[in-house]
PDB file of C-alpha atoms and ligand atoms in Angstrom:
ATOM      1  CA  UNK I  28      82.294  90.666 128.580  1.00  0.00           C
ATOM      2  CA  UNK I  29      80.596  87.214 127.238  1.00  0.00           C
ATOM      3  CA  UNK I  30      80.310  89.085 124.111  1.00  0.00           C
ATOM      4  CA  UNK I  31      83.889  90.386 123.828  1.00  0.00           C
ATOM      5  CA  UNK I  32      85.459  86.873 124.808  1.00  0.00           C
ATOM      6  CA  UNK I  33      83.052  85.210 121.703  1.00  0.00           C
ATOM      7  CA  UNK I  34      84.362  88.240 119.349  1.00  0.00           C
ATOM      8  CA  UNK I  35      88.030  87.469 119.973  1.00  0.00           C
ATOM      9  CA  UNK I  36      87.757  83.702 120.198  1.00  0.00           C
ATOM     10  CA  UNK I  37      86.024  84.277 116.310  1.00  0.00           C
ATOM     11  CA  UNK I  38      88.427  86.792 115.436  1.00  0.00           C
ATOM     12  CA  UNK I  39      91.663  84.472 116.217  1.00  0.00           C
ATOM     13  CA  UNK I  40      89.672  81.713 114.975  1.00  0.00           C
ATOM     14  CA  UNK I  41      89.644  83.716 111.608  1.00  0.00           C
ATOM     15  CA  UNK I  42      92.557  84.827 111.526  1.00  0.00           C
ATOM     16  CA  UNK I  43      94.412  81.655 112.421  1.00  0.00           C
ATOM     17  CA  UNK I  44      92.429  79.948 109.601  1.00  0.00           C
ATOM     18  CA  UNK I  45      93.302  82.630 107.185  1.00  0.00           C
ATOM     19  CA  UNK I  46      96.989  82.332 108.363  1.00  0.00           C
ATOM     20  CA  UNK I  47      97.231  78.757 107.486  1.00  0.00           C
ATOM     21  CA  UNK I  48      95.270  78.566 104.446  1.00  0.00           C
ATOM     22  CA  UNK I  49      97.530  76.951 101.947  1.00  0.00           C
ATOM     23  CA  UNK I  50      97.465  79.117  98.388  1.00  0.00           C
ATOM     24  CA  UNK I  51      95.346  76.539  96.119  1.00  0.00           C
ATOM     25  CA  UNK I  52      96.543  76.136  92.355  1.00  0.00           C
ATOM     26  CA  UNK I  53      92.363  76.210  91.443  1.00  0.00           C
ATOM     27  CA  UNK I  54      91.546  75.215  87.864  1.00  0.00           C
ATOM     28  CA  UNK I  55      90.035  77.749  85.491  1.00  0.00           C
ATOM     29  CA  UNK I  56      86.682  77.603  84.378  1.00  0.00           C
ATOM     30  CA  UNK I  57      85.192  77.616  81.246  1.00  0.00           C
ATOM     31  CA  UNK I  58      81.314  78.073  80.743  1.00  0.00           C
ATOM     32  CA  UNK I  59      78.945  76.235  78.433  1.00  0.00           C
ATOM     33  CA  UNK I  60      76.348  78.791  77.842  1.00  0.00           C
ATOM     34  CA  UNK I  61      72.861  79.527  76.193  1.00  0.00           C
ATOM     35  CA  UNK I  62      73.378  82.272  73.310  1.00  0.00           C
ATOM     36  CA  UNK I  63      71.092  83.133  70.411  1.00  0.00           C
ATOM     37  CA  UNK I  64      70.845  81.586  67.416  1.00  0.00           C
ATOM     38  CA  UNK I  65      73.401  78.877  68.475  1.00  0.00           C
ATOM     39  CA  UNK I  66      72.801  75.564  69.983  1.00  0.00           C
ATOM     40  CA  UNK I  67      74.967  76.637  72.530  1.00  0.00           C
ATOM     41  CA  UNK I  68      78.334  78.807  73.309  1.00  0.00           C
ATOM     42  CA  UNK I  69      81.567  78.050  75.120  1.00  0.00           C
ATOM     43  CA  UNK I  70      82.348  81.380  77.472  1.00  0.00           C
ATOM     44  CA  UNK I  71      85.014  82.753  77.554  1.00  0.00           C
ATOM     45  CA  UNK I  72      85.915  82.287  74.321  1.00  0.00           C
ATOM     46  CA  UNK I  73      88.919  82.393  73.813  1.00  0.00           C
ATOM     47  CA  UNK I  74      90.320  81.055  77.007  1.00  0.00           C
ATOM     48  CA  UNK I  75      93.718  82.158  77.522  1.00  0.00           C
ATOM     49  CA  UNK I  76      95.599  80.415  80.249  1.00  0.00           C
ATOM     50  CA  UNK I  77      99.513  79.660  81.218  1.00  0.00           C
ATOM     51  CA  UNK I  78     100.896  76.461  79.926  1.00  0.00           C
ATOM     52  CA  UNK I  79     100.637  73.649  83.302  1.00  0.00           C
ATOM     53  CA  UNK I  80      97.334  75.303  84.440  1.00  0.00           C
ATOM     54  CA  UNK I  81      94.027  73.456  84.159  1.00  0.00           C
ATOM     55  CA  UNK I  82      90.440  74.294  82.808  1.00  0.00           C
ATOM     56  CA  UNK I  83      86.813  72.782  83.737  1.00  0.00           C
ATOM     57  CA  UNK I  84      83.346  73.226  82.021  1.00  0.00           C
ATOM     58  CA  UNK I  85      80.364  73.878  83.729  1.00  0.00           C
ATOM     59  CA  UNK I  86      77.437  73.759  82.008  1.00  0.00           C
ATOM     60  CA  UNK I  87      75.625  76.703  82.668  1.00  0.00           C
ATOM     61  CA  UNK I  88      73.170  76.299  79.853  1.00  0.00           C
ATOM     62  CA  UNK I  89      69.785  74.374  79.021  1.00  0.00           C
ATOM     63  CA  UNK I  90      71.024  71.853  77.312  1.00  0.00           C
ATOM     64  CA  UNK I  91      73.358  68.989  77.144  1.00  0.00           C
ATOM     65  CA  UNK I  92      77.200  69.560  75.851  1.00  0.00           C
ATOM     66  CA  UNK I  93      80.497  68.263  75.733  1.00  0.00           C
ATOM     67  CA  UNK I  94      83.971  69.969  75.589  1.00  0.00           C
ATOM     68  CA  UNK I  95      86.275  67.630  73.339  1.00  0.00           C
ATOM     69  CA  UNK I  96      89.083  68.559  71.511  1.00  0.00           C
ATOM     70  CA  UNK I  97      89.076  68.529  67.422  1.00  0.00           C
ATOM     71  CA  UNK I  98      91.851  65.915  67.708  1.00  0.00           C
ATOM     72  CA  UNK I  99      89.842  64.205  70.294  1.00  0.00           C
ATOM     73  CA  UNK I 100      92.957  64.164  72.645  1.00  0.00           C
ATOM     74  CA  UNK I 101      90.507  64.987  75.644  1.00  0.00           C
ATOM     75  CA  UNK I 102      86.690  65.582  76.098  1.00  0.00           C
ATOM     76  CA  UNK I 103      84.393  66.180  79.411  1.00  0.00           C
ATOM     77  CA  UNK I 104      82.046  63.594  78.203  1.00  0.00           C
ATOM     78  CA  UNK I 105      78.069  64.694  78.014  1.00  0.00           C
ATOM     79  CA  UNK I 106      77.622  67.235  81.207  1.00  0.00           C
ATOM     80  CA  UNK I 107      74.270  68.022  81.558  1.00  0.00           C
ATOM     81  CA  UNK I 108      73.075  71.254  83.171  1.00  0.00           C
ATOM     82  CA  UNK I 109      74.233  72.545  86.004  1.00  0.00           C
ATOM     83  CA  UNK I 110      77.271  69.493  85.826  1.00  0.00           C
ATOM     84  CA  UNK I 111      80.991  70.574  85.980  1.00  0.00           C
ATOM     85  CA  UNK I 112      83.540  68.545  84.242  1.00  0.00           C
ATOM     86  CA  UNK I 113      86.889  67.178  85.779  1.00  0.00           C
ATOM     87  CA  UNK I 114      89.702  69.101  84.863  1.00  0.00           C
ATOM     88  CA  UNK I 115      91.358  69.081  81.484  1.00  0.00           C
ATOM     89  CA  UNK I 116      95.335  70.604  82.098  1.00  0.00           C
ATOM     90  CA  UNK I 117      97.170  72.052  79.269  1.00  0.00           C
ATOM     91  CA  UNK I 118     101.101  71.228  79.615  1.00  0.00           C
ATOM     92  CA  UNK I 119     102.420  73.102  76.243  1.00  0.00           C
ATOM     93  CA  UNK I 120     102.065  76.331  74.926  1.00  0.00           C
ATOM     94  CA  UNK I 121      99.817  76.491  71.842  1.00  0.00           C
ATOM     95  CA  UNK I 122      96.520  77.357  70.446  1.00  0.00           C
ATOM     96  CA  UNK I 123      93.485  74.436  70.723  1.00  0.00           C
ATOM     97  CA  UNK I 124      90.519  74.236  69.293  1.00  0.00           C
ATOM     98  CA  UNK I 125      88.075  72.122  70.457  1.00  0.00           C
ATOM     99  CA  UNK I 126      83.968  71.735  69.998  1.00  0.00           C
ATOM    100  CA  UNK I 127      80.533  69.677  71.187  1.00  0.00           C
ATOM    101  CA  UNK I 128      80.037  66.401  70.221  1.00  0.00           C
ATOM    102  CA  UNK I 129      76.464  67.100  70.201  1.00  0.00           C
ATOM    103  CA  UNK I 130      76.535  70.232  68.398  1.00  0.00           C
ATOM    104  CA  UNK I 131      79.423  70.085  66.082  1.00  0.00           C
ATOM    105  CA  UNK I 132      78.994  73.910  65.021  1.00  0.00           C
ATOM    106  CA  UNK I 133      79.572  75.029  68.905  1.00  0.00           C
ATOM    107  CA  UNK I 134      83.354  75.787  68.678  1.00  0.00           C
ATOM    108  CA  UNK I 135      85.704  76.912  71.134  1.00  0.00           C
ATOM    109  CA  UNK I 136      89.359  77.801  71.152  1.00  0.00           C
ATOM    110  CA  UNK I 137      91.780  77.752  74.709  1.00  0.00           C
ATOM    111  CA  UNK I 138      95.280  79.679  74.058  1.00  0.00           C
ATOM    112  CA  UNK I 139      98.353  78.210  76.220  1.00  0.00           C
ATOM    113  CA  UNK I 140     100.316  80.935  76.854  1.00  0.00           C
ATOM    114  CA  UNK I 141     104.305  79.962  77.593  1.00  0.00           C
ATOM    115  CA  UNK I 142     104.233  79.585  81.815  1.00  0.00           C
ATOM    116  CA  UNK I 143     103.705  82.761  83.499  1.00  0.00           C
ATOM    117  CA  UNK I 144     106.178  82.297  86.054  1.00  0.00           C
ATOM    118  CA  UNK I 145     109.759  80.317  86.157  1.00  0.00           C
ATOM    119  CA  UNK I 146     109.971  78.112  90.062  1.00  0.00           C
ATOM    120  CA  UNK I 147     111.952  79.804  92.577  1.00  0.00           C
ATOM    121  CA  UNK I 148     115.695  79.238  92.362  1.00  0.00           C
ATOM    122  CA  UNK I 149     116.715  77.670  96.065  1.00  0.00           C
ATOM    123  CA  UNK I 150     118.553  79.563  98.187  1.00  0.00           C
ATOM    124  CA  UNK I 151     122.334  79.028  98.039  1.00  0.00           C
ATOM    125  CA  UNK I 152     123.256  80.003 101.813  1.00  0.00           C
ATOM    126  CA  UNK I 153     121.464  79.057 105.236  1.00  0.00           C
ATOM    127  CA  UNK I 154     119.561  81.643 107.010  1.00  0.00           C
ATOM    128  CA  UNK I 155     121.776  83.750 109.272  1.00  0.00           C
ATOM    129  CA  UNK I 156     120.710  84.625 112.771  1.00  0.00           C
ATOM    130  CA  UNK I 157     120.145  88.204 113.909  1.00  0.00           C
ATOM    131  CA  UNK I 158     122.935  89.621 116.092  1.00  0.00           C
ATOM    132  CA  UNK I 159     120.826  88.553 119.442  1.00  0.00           C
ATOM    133  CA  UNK I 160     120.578  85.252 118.592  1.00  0.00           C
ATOM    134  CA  UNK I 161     117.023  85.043 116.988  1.00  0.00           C
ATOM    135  CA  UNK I 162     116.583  83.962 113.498  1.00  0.00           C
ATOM    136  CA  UNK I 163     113.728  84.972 111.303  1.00  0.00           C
ATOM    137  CA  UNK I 164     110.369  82.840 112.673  1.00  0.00           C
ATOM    138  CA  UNK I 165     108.967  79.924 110.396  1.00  0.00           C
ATOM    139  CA  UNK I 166     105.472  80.827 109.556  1.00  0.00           C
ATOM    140  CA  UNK I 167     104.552  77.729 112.289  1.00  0.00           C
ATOM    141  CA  UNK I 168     106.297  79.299 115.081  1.00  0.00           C
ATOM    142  CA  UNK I 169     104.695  82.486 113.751  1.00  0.00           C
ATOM    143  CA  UNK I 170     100.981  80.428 114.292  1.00  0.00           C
ATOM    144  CA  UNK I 171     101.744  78.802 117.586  1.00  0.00           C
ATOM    145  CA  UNK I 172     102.871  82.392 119.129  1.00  0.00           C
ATOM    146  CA  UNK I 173      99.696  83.920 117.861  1.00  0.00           C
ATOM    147  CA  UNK I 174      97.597  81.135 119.361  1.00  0.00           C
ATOM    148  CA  UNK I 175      99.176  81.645 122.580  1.00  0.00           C
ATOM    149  CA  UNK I 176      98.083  84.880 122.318  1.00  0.00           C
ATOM    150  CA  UNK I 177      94.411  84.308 121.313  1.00  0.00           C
ATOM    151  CA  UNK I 178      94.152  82.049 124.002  1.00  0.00           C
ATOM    152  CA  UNK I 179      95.876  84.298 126.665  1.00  0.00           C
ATOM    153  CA  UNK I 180      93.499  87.158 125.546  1.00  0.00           C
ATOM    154  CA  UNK I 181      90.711  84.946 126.161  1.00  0.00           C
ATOM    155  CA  UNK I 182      91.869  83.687 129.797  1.00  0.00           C
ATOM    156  CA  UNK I 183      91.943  87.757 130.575  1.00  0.00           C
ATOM    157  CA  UNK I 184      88.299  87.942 129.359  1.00  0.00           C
ATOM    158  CA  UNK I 185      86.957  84.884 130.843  1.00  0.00           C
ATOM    159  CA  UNK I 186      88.651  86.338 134.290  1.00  0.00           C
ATOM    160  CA  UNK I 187      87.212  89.639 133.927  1.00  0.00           C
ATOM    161  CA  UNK I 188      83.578  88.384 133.149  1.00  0.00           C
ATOM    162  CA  UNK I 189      83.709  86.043 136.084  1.00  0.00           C
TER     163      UNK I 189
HETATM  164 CU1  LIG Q 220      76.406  71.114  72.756  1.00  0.00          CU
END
């Protein structure tokens, strides 16, 4: 029974933590990488992203680079290896090239696609109840019934195993 109560008191644990996980906006990444005959490569390459998102480098090669645009509008400064760079966001659609200040011939290009999505238009009447009375439940009432739950299924198994 010990083991059943620790099973369910991880499961709910989980799944709690999965229910309230907010969706991150993460930013994509972009590789500096060894490649032959080159002093060094930008991966992928192209990037293609939607216009508002964000990129970082990591440098995942063996030696030092930069990411910094042709126009120098940006650059990640010198990241050595195994350093990731603070993110670089692209606002308008367009194509940009950019290259290492170290090795000028190590060239990379990041496409900014128009925005992938258009924000959600807000919703123009309240939400109605249900003929008994309920209303749809928030996500939070949603999470506080479920944690009742977990912890009344775990009252039932520390009961039993006593
Ligand atoms: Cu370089």
């Amino acid at each position: 029974m010990r083991l059943i109560s620790r099973l369910l008191a991880a499961l709910c644990g989980a799944l709690l933590g999965a229910a309230l996980a907010l969706p991150a906006s993460a930013a994509t990444q972009a590789m500096m990488v060894d490649c032959t005959g080159e002093p060094g490569c930008f991966s992928p390459n192209p990037l293609t992203i939607p216009a508002g998102a964000s990129v970082t480098w990591t440098n995942d090669g063996s030696a030092s680079h930069t990411a910094t645009s042709d126009g120098n509008a940006w650059t990640t400064a010198v990241l050595a290896p195994g350093q990731t760079s603070a993110a670089v966001s692209f606002q308008s659609p367009g194509t940009f090239t950019y290259h290492c200040s170290i090795h000028p011939t190590m060239r990379g290009t990041i496409v900014v696609t128009a925005a992938a999505t258009t924000p959600p238009t807000p919703r123009a009447t309240p939400r109605a109840l249900a003929a008994g009375g309920g209303g749809p439940l928030p996500p939070a009432a949603l999470a506080l019934g479920f944690l009742v739950l977990c912890a009344g299924l775990g009252l039932i198994a520390r009961r039993r195993a006593a």
